[in-house]
Amino acid sequence: MSHLSSLDVELAQELGDFKEDDLDVAFTPKDCRTLQPSLPEEGVELDAHVRDCVQTYVRDWLIVTRKSQGGWEPCGLRKTGSRKDFHKTLQRQTFESEASENAEPSTETAPCSLRALCGGSGKGPLTACDFTLRSLQPDPRLEGLLQQVSAQDVEQRNEEARRSGRPAQLFALCPPLDEEGAVEIRPVPECPKEHLGHRILVKLLALKFEIEIEPLFVSLALYDVRERKKISENFHCDLNSDQLRGFLRAHTPSVATSSQARSAVFSVTYPSSDIYLVVKIEKVLQQGEIGDCAEPYLVIRESEGGKNKDKTEKLKLQAEAFCQRLGKYRMPFAWAPLSLNSFSNISSLDREGPDTEAAVGRGPGGGGERRTLSQSRRLSERALSLEENGFMSSFKTTPLTITNFFKQEGDRLSDEDLFKFLADYRRSSSLQRRVKSIPGLLRLEVSPAPDTLPGCLTPEMLPVAPSSENRTRPHKEILEFPIREVYVPHTVYRNLLYIYPQRLNFANKLASARNITVKIQFMCSEDPSQAMPVIFGKSNGPEFLQEVYTAITYHNKSPDFYEEVKLKLPAKLTTSHHLLFTFYHVSCQQKQGGSVESLLGYSWLPILMNERLQTGSHCLPIALEKLPPNYSMHSAEKVPLQNPPIKWAEGHKGVFSVEVQAVSSVHTQDNHLEKFFTLCHALESQVTFPLRVLDQKVSEAALEHELKLSIICLNSSRLEPLVLFLHLVLDKLFQLSVQSLVIAGQTANFSQFAFESVVAIVNSLHHSKDLSRDQHGRNCLLASYVHYVFRLPEPHRDLPKSGSPAGGGPSPSPDPRYHTYGRTSAAAVSSKLLQARVVSSSNPDLAGTHSAADEDAKGLVSGKIPDRNCNRVSYYSSGSSDAPGSAAAPRPASRKHFHEELALQMVVSTGMVRENVFKYAWFFFELLVKSMAQYVHNLDKKDHFRRARFSDRFKDDITTIVNVVTSEIAALLVKPQKLSAKLSTLPMLISMRLEFLRVLCSHEHYLNLNLFFVDPDTGPPSPCPSISSQNSSSGSSLPEHKVASMFDLTPEYRQQHFLTDLLFTELAAALDADGEEVSKVQRKAVNAIYSLLSSHDLDPRCARPEVKVKVAALYLPLVGIILDALPQFYDFTDTRGGKGRANGLDEDQEAGSSAPQSVVLAVAGTHFNLKTSGTIFSVPYKQCSVLSADTTRSLMLCFLWILKTAEQSLVRRWVADLPSLQLTRILDLLFLCVSCFEYKGKQSSDKVSTQVLQKSRDAKARLEEALLRGEGARGEMMRRCRTPGNDRFPGLSENLRWRKEQTHWRQANEKPDKTKAELDQEALVSGNLATEASLIILDMQENIIQASSALDWKDSLLGGVLRVLVNSLSCDQSTTYLAHCFATLRALIAKFGDLLFEEEVEQCADLCQRLLHHCSSGLHTTRRQACATLYLLMRFSFGAVSVEELLCNLNSILYDTVKMREFQEDPEMLMDLMYRGGLYETVNEVYKLVIPILEAHRDFRKLTSTHSKLQKAFDSVLSKGQKRMFGTYFRVGFYGSKFGDLADQEFVYKEPAITKLPEISHRLEAFYGQCFWALWVAGGPGSSPVPLPPHLCAPPPLQAYIQITFVEPYFDEYEMKDRVTYFEKNFHLRRFVYTTPFTLEGRPRGDLQEQYQRNTVLTTGRAFPYIKTRIGVIQKEEVGPAPWAVLPCVHRRVPWACTNMAAAGTVLCLLPGNLRLFRWTSKGLQKSKAFPTYFVLLRPTAGSSVQTQKLWHRVLPPGSNIPPHVSILSHFSHQGPLEVAQVFLAEIPADPKLYRHHNKLRLCFKEFIMRCGEAVEKNKRLIAADQREYQQELKRNYHRLKESLRPMLERKIPELYKPLFRVDSQKRDSSHRSSFRKCETQLSQGN
């Protein structure tokens, strides 16, 4: 620090010191689902364990954060809120590509002519005939353009303008990286919370049977058939009417709101098809068997009406009597299963494998035994998640109805019987045949439960937030009993007990024991009146009950029970609490004076046994008489002898089976945990010795020994309860580690045992396969505990006194003083640990000695208490006892600091403990850091200096830990068997080193370790001088060799900046590495640098410019590394796909431009032909592996950030000292950066679901496949769109079906699922990033320009600068950048004009081209800047003689530009101004000229490429053959003065091969209809021209008329001899023919027998194919008339019409807007007989102008036959086919040569009739009800046509069916057979 300047010292102190608020220790309230947290009942004194549990569940989270620490979101953005807050400060950039959407306000005031020229809105496009350059109104001139200013002043002014208004943070504009390998970033663990599975909302709507005579009660529960387990508690619901509910009014004292729920939320953690929702229905007890009581429901039907009314009323009266007398007793009635598959498709879900079942384990009773509920809680990584298994995604709201219920069977009511029923039900329907079904109706609605459901209650009846505003029925959450464990620690207080009576055996009891019920009570004493109201009520009753009765099976002495009794356990349990079971016989018959209940006996179950909750299965005996006093102190099985003795049923044998299960976050139900917690609380509260712990008694002398044993045995507890109580266990262990106690007069220290137990627990949790880990391998439970739960343990201060054992006296203690036994210095301990390595599981070959800790553990296990006189741990002792009595309670001696004790234990640990400590060091390090943070936070910082806050002893321990970790890493290098596989490749080694460096460099004070410790003797005093220190040490004062060395990895830099040098070295090694996985390593290395620079850029501590300058100086050597890696960069200039730039551009890449280069060269003032370079690089580079696009982009961002942040004077000094090769490389890199950060435009704002998009794609693919299988135009169109060689429209792909202009669906649907606001936000940020990146590049070019002024080779350097500038102008740039770029160009022209025009002619030509492009911009600011720059360029380039030529060239270019604007929607006219072409067979002809040249130059590489392309061309010819579609041709004539130059001209259009006449008609109509609102489009098979209405023969000036005719290539007979192949018949076409119909009377059309045809041959000016797709007609000739050849035409077309089921239909369609389509004939607008001609009219609407109305009446006079609306006249018009048949089939032709044609036509018509019949029948199945009348008409027309054609179709030509020869039938036997050849010979001889 003494060598630093004053400013450096100030910055070092500012950045290096911890701020007072650097550590943020916050207490964050827990998220509570319920309105009030779940707490024990009030007014009860809780014991220590319950109190600790509740405190753990309700206390706030303690979260420690370091404000300057890096993370996923940079600290700078975290402080301001988020990236969105920063983005709000950005200015929206305006781009040329979005000028139409976001037009500048001043654009609206621009002259109309310019707006039309630029494509803006106006009265219409500017036509070429109206264009005059001098008539355009100019934009405002750029002020000061010709002002005489020095070059220095211009550069300074431009620099100040560029620096103003720019964002200070470059990385804030960049999207965050996908940090997969960001090992330094610790993801925030998931907050501990209550486990909830997949939630299903079940609503019960109605229950109804055939008769309604009594109340019925419904209960629902989930059962897993495969696991044979009930997986949810019961949900009870009352769906009875008010009348039936009134039957039980005497037995319902009150009704709680919570009991009126009719909807339940079930939770399923592991969904499968084996889960069933079982509905059970009970009824009030009645006399008779279940079958007898169900009989009325089977025989009486509601449909029978009044016949059974009396019987129903009688049954209702009987039921009401039973309800009044036996209303509190129930009996089983019916049940019904409902599979989970009924409302969710999960049949494909598979269970986990056998290893899972083995891991879970089964009880001793086998698969049918009920598992412990607490053992069924687990959250496994293999659990089926909502998204992965599709359970909730396929789960929709489903209404369900159950119509049949199975009658309950009295002897098959247990859960085992139910599982058998469900298994049979799932396998087959035999269950429905074996068990009687009761008809009924239960309506349910099943749906996914939302996350927040108002008015919901937890299983403890606590209201869930948010509360329901309306007083409606609540929803109940049903507790789940998962089939496997769910490893989630307890976070809420829950203390529930479930009682399941199973079976009672009174078979040998007296006959009175028949209708047996069990009354269940939870007693707090033996007083019968002390039954506690803790039993949850069922439906429509009180919320809590004191007693509950089981259902009764009529006349069954050994009944099975299926009840579930749910209790809310008191928080404080004593030995007096017990379950009391009272057994009664219930008399169903009413007796005078007799009681309903007859007592049979008692049994009980103490709730605590040895201070532990009793759960599990029990088989209890039953006492037949009153219970003796103090019975609850003993279990029913082990009651001592009484006087008088108790009378037992069956001789004290167990006859009553019951199961008790607890779901509790208080009772651990694990022996090891119970013992540990009991002994821990014995140290904290007043106890009496001996202390009972489970089944043993512990004296005060043995308390320390037993507690240490329990600590050691904690790891032996089951994993599930250990995880459930993990938070409390760790808290207690950490409490013991800092709490030294005096027990029985002896000092007891548990630090080492507690620490080793923690290590063992951490090891177990990490080894468990059922527990999840994060991306860094950390156990999620431990990470969550450290982050949220852990807090510094606080020793108990005020401990109550405890009694002493009998005969004990006060035991004095020594005075309090600090003792340390066996503690050595940190260095000594480290040395000993490295020398003496103990045997470990990972390396058993290393020899070692056993430690004292190992001997202590053995002694503890054997029962011996080890001697701690030489213990390694520290403890406190007390001088006197606090207990004045005869006994002393355990008490803490003094307080120790947790971080010191933890560090000490980590240092002194040995053996397996030490190995596991450093194996899972992340956990202990995070504990250490958080405890230190809390310790510092709690300190009074005024009284403690920073260096004195931690003790020297603690610092020594930390040093030792660092040495041990270092030695462990070094030891791994000598164990090749462990790392040989990992370090076998260099990329893997680099990757591991990078991860290590990323962790080191992620420290928040990393800059202080690298930036400021500079030795002035070995380096510059200030590597990157700040603004305020420029006077003392600026970059200009540095020697030249010092400036150059600052950009290299020099030895001095490596010494001064060690960590950064290591990072740069690894980056360079990764970029030079080769291998299969090198790309991943390169991405990881670049991302490490990117993340580091991003953190600096966004760090608020580095916000000041002087600080950022120094930070940038630290990374100057990165520039050299990036320049060396330039050949590996992804090529963003190659639009066809990225590749490395080492080989340059592909030789075949087409350099397309909007204007010819000769034109722009002419504008530039030269006519020389220059060769273009084949690569963007000016210097050669070595061959290297290519980086990916993302990696290259990240590296370029780092480069730009350094250029932006570094001191510009230093950069200019560095540039001035660089050789020309390096400067050229910099320019090449800048050239790539321009293309990399080009603005891509705003995406579409349509938001389409990904799943919906995928479904639409699948449906479209299936539809296309179906269409491609057929024939006709549709299939051909589909094939055309899928043809790979279809290069006429490059935009067409397999996802675009038709060649239409309105194909926007694909672009809209393939956008990501983002809202319009998100897309606008992305466009805002990306626009600012593109602008800022371009401005940084422009700044660097200015530096190069300024530095090159004094260089001798500046001519070549300026060419590179100009090349980068031209590239930036060719990209989509913002107006902000363009203004600065044009300013730089003008300064460059003014400064180096002569040099540029002499040496960089080609670059100037490109510059002119880009300037001309921007001169026609739609933004007036861009136009003004571009025009000013172009003017200055011409002023410096041309003399006075060349001005006229220049203006002429410019006027021509602008004239063509206007015409291209005019016809931008007309591809044919646009092609007149552009170029196009290419075919397969012509490739050979072209290369015949090229190959000799290549052979002469011995260019074998290009010869190889040439022949390869020839092979591909010939292969295409062979593979495609006649499948190629060369084109379809149409004659198009333009008529009307509105067409200007096109008027009265005819063209031949070339269209794709199967383009139909309506398609081209609609396309031309759509385009020209926009230009000329009154347009006629006529088309037909042939016309010359098509006859017009009389009033249209002379079209008025405002009309435009287009005539379209299909034409075919025409060849003379001699030509056909040379045109053999398919290609030759479609190549070099100049003559085309079309046919015109006429009659001899002069009419164009008549009857078929009168029809003639005339062929018209057209000759075009050029031959097709041509670079243009339309060519003008230069000659027309007519070929003589011939009879109308209808027969071949019909023969060709009728099968096609039959196949496509379009039998001469006539359809009129409504077009968009006001366009209506009609058919024109000589009789007017009506349906045509045969060959139709199409006219499209623009019909005016009511709101049209007067001029439009007049023109319409002129086109169509009033009274014309115009249909009032457009409709379908008939789908089956039979006149056309019938007329053809009558003409050609009415008579047999006289010429025998026509016999076969006549017969062929007859067969075609026969097939035609058959296909039409099929079409009529198919239409019958497809039509709706409102189209039946139309179907009948269709059918009548079909039969009429069929009957009309029948005579002609059945008439055969006899001559065609005569036998060729006569065969004598008598000779056709086996012995006289003649071959066909013999018969043929005989026939010939006979003739």
Tab-separated table of N, CA and C in Angstrom, residues 1768-1805:
chain	number	residue	atom	x	y	z
A	1768	ILE	N	-74.768	-20.820	-53.627
A	1768	ILE	CA	-74.482	-22.027	-54.372
A	1768	ILE	C	-75.744	-22.411	-55.126
A	1769	LEU	N	-75.685	-22.378	-56.456
A	1769	LEU	CA	-76.895	-22.679	-57.225
A	1769	LEU	C	-77.196	-24.170	-57.190
A	1770	SER	N	-76.215	-25.000	-57.457
A	1770	SER	CA	-76.423	-26.450	-57.439
A	1770	SER	C	-75.073	-27.124	-57.442
A	1771	HIS	N	-74.948	-28.144	-56.582
A	1771	HIS	CA	-73.713	-28.909	-56.562
A	1771	HIS	C	-73.726	-29.980	-57.641
A	1772	PHE	N	-74.862	-30.199	-58.283
A	1772	PHE	CA	-74.942	-31.256	-59.283
A	1772	PHE	C	-75.770	-30.752	-60.467
A	1773	SER	N	-75.123	-30.146	-61.400
A	1773	SER	CA	-75.808	-29.642	-62.586
A	1773	SER	C	-75.570	-30.637	-63.713
A	1774	HIS	N	-76.642	-31.314	-64.148
A	1774	HIS	CA	-76.493	-32.437	-65.072
A	1774	HIS	C	-76.604	-32.045	-66.539
A	1775	GLN	N	-76.819	-30.757	-66.836
A	1775	GLN	CA	-77.043	-30.388	-68.225
A	1775	GLN	C	-75.781	-30.559	-69.073
A	1776	GLY	N	-74.659	-30.211	-68.517
A	1776	GLY	CA	-73.427	-30.318	-69.297
A	1776	GLY	C	-73.080	-31.745	-69.677
A	1777	PRO	N	-72.972	-32.684	-68.768
A	1777	PRO	CA	-72.676	-34.080	-69.135
A	1777	PRO	C	-73.749	-34.689	-70.032
A	1778	LEU	N	-75.014	-34.358	-69.784
A	1778	LEU	CA	-76.086	-34.946	-70.590
A	1778	LEU	C	-75.994	-34.484	-72.049
A	1779	GLU	N	-75.657	-33.228	-72.237
A	1779	GLU	CA	-75.543	-32.730	-73.609
A	1779	GLU	C	-74.374	-33.379	-74.331
A	1780	VAL	N	-73.266	-33.580	-73.631
A	1780	VAL	CA	-72.135	-34.264	-74.251
A	1780	VAL	C	-72.519	-35.677	-74.660
A	1781	ALA	N	-73.235	-36.377	-73.796
A	1781	ALA	CA	-73.625	-37.745	-74.097
A	1781	ALA	C	-74.608	-37.797	-75.267
A	1782	GLN	N	-75.532	-36.869	-75.307
A	1782	GLN	CA	-76.511	-36.873	-76.390
A	1782	GLN	C	-75.859	-36.599	-77.750
A	1783	VAL	N	-74.826	-35.833	-77.762
A	1783	VAL	CA	-74.158	-35.523	-79.020
A	1783	VAL	C	-73.302	-36.682	-79.514
A	1784	PHE	N	-72.557	-37.289	-78.604
A	1784	PHE	CA	-71.554	-38.260	-79.036
A	1784	PHE	C	-71.963	-39.713	-78.799
A	1785	LEU	N	-73.012	-39.965	-78.025
A	1785	LEU	CA	-73.399	-41.351	-77.752
A	1785	LEU	C	-74.795	-41.684	-78.258
A	1786	ALA	N	-75.482	-40.708	-78.803
A	1786	ALA	CA	-76.867	-40.979	-79.240
A	1786	ALA	C	-76.898	-41.991	-80.369
A	1787	GLU	N	-75.950	-41.913	-81.285
A	1787	GLU	CA	-75.922	-42.813	-82.427
A	1787	GLU	C	-74.548	-43.450	-82.525
A	1788	ILE	N	-74.557	-44.666	-83.066
A	1788	ILE	CA	-73.290	-45.366	-83.282
A	1788	ILE	C	-72.620	-44.763	-84.508
A	1789	PRO	N	-71.350	-44.373	-84.408
A	1789	PRO	CA	-70.702	-43.739	-85.554
A	1789	PRO	C	-70.612	-44.689	-86.738
A	1790	ALA	N	-70.679	-44.110	-87.919
A	1790	ALA	CA	-70.617	-44.914	-89.131
A	1790	ALA	C	-69.191	-45.383	-89.417
A	1791	ASP	N	-68.233	-44.593	-89.033
A	1791	ASP	CA	-66.839	-44.957	-89.291
A	1791	ASP	C	-66.397	-46.010	-88.285
A	1792	PRO	N	-65.992	-47.219	-88.708
A	1792	PRO	CA	-65.539	-48.242	-87.747
A	1792	PRO	C	-64.326	-47.821	-86.928
A	1793	LYS	N	-63.537	-46.874	-87.448
A	1793	LYS	CA	-62.372	-46.426	-86.685
A	1793	LYS	C	-62.760	-45.735	-85.382
A	1794	LEU	N	-63.973	-45.222	-85.281
A	1794	LEU	CA	-64.414	-44.529	-84.075
A	1794	LEU	C	-65.136	-45.440	-83.091
A	1795	TYR	N	-65.222	-46.752	-83.450
A	1795	TYR	CA	-65.927	-47.662	-82.550
A	1795	TYR	C	-65.288	-47.679	-81.152
A	1796	ARG	N	-64.012	-47.862	-81.154
A	1796	ARG	CA	-63.336	-47.981	-79.849
A	1796	ARG	C	-63.399	-46.666	-79.060
A	1797	HIS	N	-63.297	-45.533	-79.731
A	1797	HIS	CA	-63.422	-44.256	-79.013
A	1797	HIS	C	-64.830	-44.103	-78.456
A	1798	HIS	N	-65.812	-44.489	-79.289
A	1798	HIS	CA	-67.196	-44.428	-78.816
A	1798	HIS	C	-67.398	-45.326	-77.599
A	1799	ASN	N	-66.856	-46.516	-77.624
A	1799	ASN	CA	-67.007	-47.450	-76.498
A	1799	ASN	C	-66.266	-46.946	-75.256
A	1800	LYS	N	-65.108	-46.353	-75.485
A	1800	LYS	CA	-64.346	-45.816	-74.353
A	1800	LYS	C	-65.107	-44.694	-73.662
A	1801	LEU	N	-65.718	-43.827	-74.458
A	1801	LEU	CA	-66.504	-42.738	-73.889
A	1801	LEU	C	-67.715	-43.282	-73.127
A	1802	ARG	N	-68.319	-44.326	-73.683
A	1802	ARG	CA	-69.459	-44.942	-72.984
A	1802	ARG	C	-69.035	-45.511	-71.630
A	1803	LEU	N	-67.893	-46.161	-71.579
A	1803	LEU	CA	-67.403	-46.702	-70.307
A	1803	LEU	C	-67.056	-45.580	-69.329
A	1804	CYS	N	-66.533	-44.480	-69.838
A	1804	CYS	CA	-66.221	-43.339	-68.959
A	1804	CYS	C	-67.491	-42.787	-68.331
A	1805	PHE	N	-68.535	-42.655	-69.122
A	1805	PHE	CA	-69.790	-42.163	-68.582
A	1805	PHE	C	-70.384	-43.159	-67.582
